[in-house]
mmCIF file of C-alpha atoms in Angstrom:
data_model
loop_
_atom_site.group_PDB
_atom_site.id
_atom_site.type_symbol
_atom_site.label_atom_id
_atom_site.label_comp_id
_atom_site.label_asym_id
_atom_site.label_seq_id
_atom_site.Cartn_x
_atom_site.Cartn_y
_atom_site.Cartn_z
ATOM 1 C CA MET A 17 121.480 125.530 71.851
ATOM 2 C CA GLY A 18 119.971 123.811 68.799
ATOM 3 C CA ASP A 19 121.891 121.180 66.832
ATOM 4 C CA ALA A 20 122.365 123.433 63.779
ATOM 5 C CA VAL A 21 123.708 126.288 65.892
ATOM 6 C CA TRP A 22 125.995 123.936 67.838
ATOM 7 C CA GLN A 23 127.361 122.501 64.553
ATOM 8 C CA LEU A 24 128.091 126.010 63.286
ATOM 9 C CA VAL A 25 129.866 126.998 66.525
ATOM 10 C CA TRP A 26 131.849 123.739 66.487
ATOM 11 C CA SER A 27 132.843 124.085 62.818
ATOM 12 C CA VAL A 28 134.160 127.620 63.426
ATOM 13 C CA ASN A 29 136.088 126.630 66.554
ATOM 14 C CA TYR A 30 137.252 123.125 65.579
ATOM 15 C CA MET A 31 138.319 121.189 62.515
ATOM 16 C CA ASP A 32 137.881 117.430 62.389
ATOM 17 C CA TYR A 33 140.534 115.387 60.568
ATOM 18 C CA ARG A 34 138.044 112.890 59.120
ATOM 19 C CA THR A 35 135.874 115.683 57.694
ATOM 20 C CA TRP A 36 138.962 117.459 56.352
ATOM 21 C CA GLU A 37 140.196 114.225 54.779
ATOM 22 C CA GLU A 38 136.933 113.807 52.862
ATOM 23 C CA GLY A 39 137.548 117.176 51.201
ATOM 24 C CA VAL A 40 141.053 116.350 49.956
ATOM 25 C CA PRO A 41 140.984 115.832 46.146
ATOM 26 C CA GLU A 42 141.307 112.304 44.794
ATOM 27 C CA ALA A 43 144.375 113.385 42.810
ATOM 28 C CA ILE A 44 146.105 113.589 46.203
ATOM 29 C CA THR A 45 144.360 110.781 48.105
ATOM 30 C CA GLY A 46 144.745 108.388 45.173
ATOM 31 C CA ASP A 47 148.520 108.841 45.079
ATOM 32 C CA ALA A 48 150.708 106.259 46.836
ATOM 33 C CA LEU A 49 152.153 109.107 48.929
ATOM 34 C CA TRP A 50 148.787 109.402 50.724
ATOM 35 C CA ARG A 51 149.575 106.124 52.539
ATOM 36 C CA VAL A 52 152.399 107.901 54.412
ATOM 37 C CA THR A 53 150.898 108.961 57.743
ATOM 38 C CA ALA A 54 153.438 111.744 58.279
ATOM 39 C CA TYR A 55 152.452 113.270 54.926
ATOM 40 C CA ARG A 56 148.721 113.191 55.711
ATOM 41 C CA LEU A 57 149.293 114.781 59.119
ATOM 42 C CA ALA A 58 151.607 117.427 57.623
ATOM 43 C CA LEU A 59 149.027 118.327 54.979
ATOM 44 C CA PHE A 60 146.372 118.607 57.704
ATOM 45 C CA VAL A 61 148.598 120.891 59.810
ATOM 46 C CA GLY A 62 149.164 122.966 56.673
ATOM 47 C CA ASP A 63 145.441 123.570 56.331
ATOM 48 C CA LEU A 64 145.117 124.361 60.030
ATOM 49 C CA CYS A 65 148.010 126.779 59.698
ATOM 50 C CA TRP A 66 146.132 128.790 57.065
ATOM 51 C CA ARG A 67 143.570 129.831 59.671
ATOM 52 C CA ASP A 68 146.279 130.327 62.284
ATOM 53 C CA VAL A 69 148.331 132.743 60.187
ATOM 54 C CA THR A 70 145.167 134.626 59.275
ATOM 55 C CA LYS A 71 144.638 135.183 63.007
ATOM 56 C CA LEU A 72 148.299 136.133 63.546
ATOM 57 C CA MET A 73 148.129 138.701 60.740
ATOM 58 C CA GLY A 74 145.579 140.642 62.791
ATOM 59 C CA ASP A 75 148.331 141.756 65.171
ATOM 60 C CA ARG A 76 151.219 143.834 63.788
ATOM 61 C CA ARG A 77 153.649 142.265 66.243
ATOM 62 C CA THR A 78 153.294 138.878 64.558
ATOM 63 C CA TRP A 79 153.317 139.888 60.879
ATOM 64 C CA ALA A 80 156.874 138.650 60.312
ATOM 65 C CA LEU A 81 156.130 135.468 62.227
ATOM 66 C CA THR A 82 153.224 134.584 59.906
ATOM 67 C CA SER A 83 155.415 134.247 56.836
ATOM 68 C CA GLN A 84 158.022 132.164 58.658
ATOM 69 C CA LEU A 85 155.387 129.903 60.213
ATOM 70 C CA TYR A 86 153.441 129.317 57.014
ATOM 71 C CA ARG A 87 156.573 128.559 54.989
ATOM 72 C CA ALA A 88 157.933 126.191 57.651
ATOM 73 C CA VAL A 89 154.646 124.286 58.000
ATOM 74 C CA GLY A 90 154.174 124.078 54.228
ATOM 75 C CA SER A 91 157.708 122.807 53.832
ATOM 76 C CA VAL A 92 157.017 119.708 55.934
ATOM 77 C CA SER A 93 154.548 118.095 53.516
ATOM 78 C CA ALA A 94 156.380 119.474 50.461
ATOM 79 C CA ASN A 95 159.664 117.849 51.484
ATOM 80 C CA LEU A 96 157.913 114.596 52.325
ATOM 81 C CA ALA A 97 156.339 114.631 48.856
ATOM 82 C CA GLU A 98 159.629 115.380 47.125
ATOM 83 C CA GLY A 99 161.546 112.833 49.174
ATOM 84 C CA TYR A 100 158.964 110.121 48.577
ATOM 85 C CA SER A 101 159.517 110.576 44.854
ATOM 86 C CA ARG A 102 163.291 110.034 45.014
ATOM 87 C CA GLY A 103 164.849 106.868 43.659
ATOM 88 C CA THR A 104 167.182 105.901 46.488
ATOM 89 C CA GLY A 105 166.723 105.585 50.220
ATOM 90 C CA LYS A 106 169.654 107.909 50.855
ATOM 91 C CA ASP A 107 168.094 110.595 48.640
ATOM 92 C CA ARG A 108 164.659 110.104 50.274
ATOM 93 C CA ALA A 109 166.246 110.371 53.726
ATOM 94 C CA ARG A 110 167.805 113.728 52.838
ATOM 95 C CA PHE A 111 164.391 115.244 52.042
ATOM 96 C CA TYR A 112 162.834 113.604 55.086
ATOM 97 C CA GLU A 113 165.554 115.307 57.130
ATOM 98 C CA TYR A 114 164.533 118.636 55.573
ATOM 99 C CA ALA A 115 160.941 117.862 56.602
ATOM 100 C CA LEU A 116 162.167 117.061 60.115
ATOM 101 C CA GLY A 117 163.936 120.415 60.341
ATOM 102 C CA SER A 118 160.841 122.221 59.083
ATOM 103 C CA ALA A 119 158.604 120.408 61.586
ATOM 104 C CA ARG A 120 160.860 121.451 64.440
ATOM 105 C CA GLU A 121 161.028 125.001 63.086
ATOM 106 C CA SER A 122 157.215 125.040 62.866
ATOM 107 C CA ARG A 123 156.907 124.059 66.523
ATOM 108 C CA ASP A 124 159.225 126.941 67.400
ATOM 109 C CA TRP A 125 157.174 129.477 65.418
ATOM 110 C CA TYR A 126 153.916 128.166 66.892
ATOM 111 C CA TYR A 127 155.309 128.612 70.380
ATOM 112 C CA LYS A 128 156.203 132.205 69.540
ATOM 113 C CA GLY A 129 152.637 132.833 68.332
ATOM 114 C CA ARG A 130 151.024 131.493 71.491
ATOM 115 C CA HIS A 131 150.133 134.943 72.839
ATOM 116 C CA ILE A 132 147.809 135.553 69.884
ATOM 117 C CA LEU A 133 146.676 132.020 68.982
ATOM 118 C CA GLY A 134 146.007 130.879 72.542
ATOM 119 C CA ASP A 135 147.244 127.933 74.542
ATOM 120 C CA ALA A 136 144.781 125.337 73.222
ATOM 121 C CA VAL A 137 145.585 126.026 69.550
ATOM 122 C CA VAL A 138 149.342 126.076 70.119
ATOM 123 C CA ALA A 139 149.347 122.936 72.283
ATOM 124 C CA HIS A 140 147.332 121.148 69.612
ATOM 125 C CA ARG A 141 149.618 122.185 66.725
ATOM 126 C CA ILE A 142 152.750 121.370 68.721
ATOM 127 C CA GLY A 143 151.240 117.955 69.519
ATOM 128 C CA LEU A 144 150.600 117.202 65.839
ATOM 129 C CA LEU A 145 154.038 118.441 64.801
ATOM 130 C CA THR A 146 155.643 116.352 67.549
ATOM 131 C CA GLU A 147 153.878 113.273 66.170
ATOM 132 C CA ILE A 148 155.186 114.089 62.690
ATOM 133 C CA ILE A 149 158.692 114.463 64.144
ATOM 134 C CA ARG A 150 158.376 111.093 65.877
ATOM 135 C CA LEU A 151 157.329 109.455 62.614
ATOM 136 C CA LEU A 152 160.181 111.097 60.703
ATOM 137 C CA LEU A 153 162.707 109.962 63.304
ATOM 138 C CA THR A 154 161.614 106.426 62.444
ATOM 139 C CA MET A 155 161.421 106.924 58.672
ATOM 140 C CA ILE A 156 164.825 108.560 58.181
ATOM 141 C CA PRO A 157 166.992 105.703 59.509
ATOM 142 C CA GLN A 158 164.840 103.191 57.631
ATOM 143 C CA GLN A 159 165.562 105.010 54.381
ATOM 144 C CA ARG A 160 169.179 105.775 55.144
ATOM 145 C CA GLY A 161 169.927 102.271 56.357
ATOM 146 C CA SER A 162 171.700 103.606 59.450
ATOM 147 C CA ARG A 163 170.990 105.155 62.822
ATOM 148 C CA LEU A 164 170.376 108.848 63.421
ATOM 149 C CA ARG A 165 172.910 110.979 65.252
ATOM 150 C CA GLU A 166 170.431 111.601 68.041
ATOM 151 C CA PRO A 167 168.785 109.359 70.621
ATOM 152 C CA ALA A 168 165.428 107.777 69.940
ATOM 153 C CA PRO A 169 162.518 110.160 70.558
ATOM 154 C CA ALA A 170 161.252 110.240 74.105
ATOM 155 C CA TYR A 171 157.818 111.367 72.979
ATOM 156 C CA GLU A 172 155.189 109.067 71.624
ATOM 157 C CA LEU A 173 151.450 109.448 71.366
ATOM 158 C CA THR A 174 149.040 106.671 72.208
ATOM 159 C CA SER A 175 146.396 105.940 69.603
ATOM 160 C CA GLU A 176 143.850 107.643 71.889
ATOM 161 C CA GLN A 177 145.984 110.788 72.149
ATOM 162 C CA LEU A 178 146.414 110.906 68.375
ATOM 163 C CA GLU A 179 142.678 110.424 67.858
ATOM 164 C CA ARG A 180 141.992 113.370 70.194
ATOM 165 C CA LEU A 181 144.394 115.535 68.173
ATOM 166 C CA LEU A 182 142.719 114.544 64.927
ATOM 167 C CA SER A 183 139.102 114.939 66.022
ATOM 168 C CA ASN A 184 139.382 118.161 68.028
ATOM 169 C CA ALA A 185 141.643 120.618 66.240
ATOM 170 C CA PRO A 186 140.915 123.942 67.925
ATOM 171 C CA MET A 187 140.801 127.007 65.723
ATOM 172 C CA PRO A 188 141.917 130.504 66.707
ATOM 173 C CA LYS A 189 139.124 132.745 67.934
ATOM 174 C CA ASP A 190 138.225 135.711 65.714
#
């Protein structure tokens, strides 16, 4: 297979974080919020989710799921953005907790869509959302100035695992 054909096949089946990041407008990347890793990852998952819900809409059984999934995923970055803009740590923590709930809800909806999206896509999205959850479980107590009501997260990605998630985001097959 020639290089041009391989690139086309790869670009349809995978999305690379670095390439995606280059396409994000400077109005977003130039904002201080862009330095928050959880926000960048949540925005990336939001773009991935667009293609995922398009695939899910092709099957009548998952029509209702698509709306729930897209709203939950979109809510993660939106709540991070709103919380980041709050004046007190306690206020920021409240919105970060909303983002945490939405990230967990998103994982749930992705799991329910696995029969249509496929195992590779769902495992990838759940992996990214789990990393966002891990980051939020660190950010919330820092902002609140106290411990969370739950134990520390048992899941943590190595830098190599995170790099794999960011460079090989599988896309649902048409």
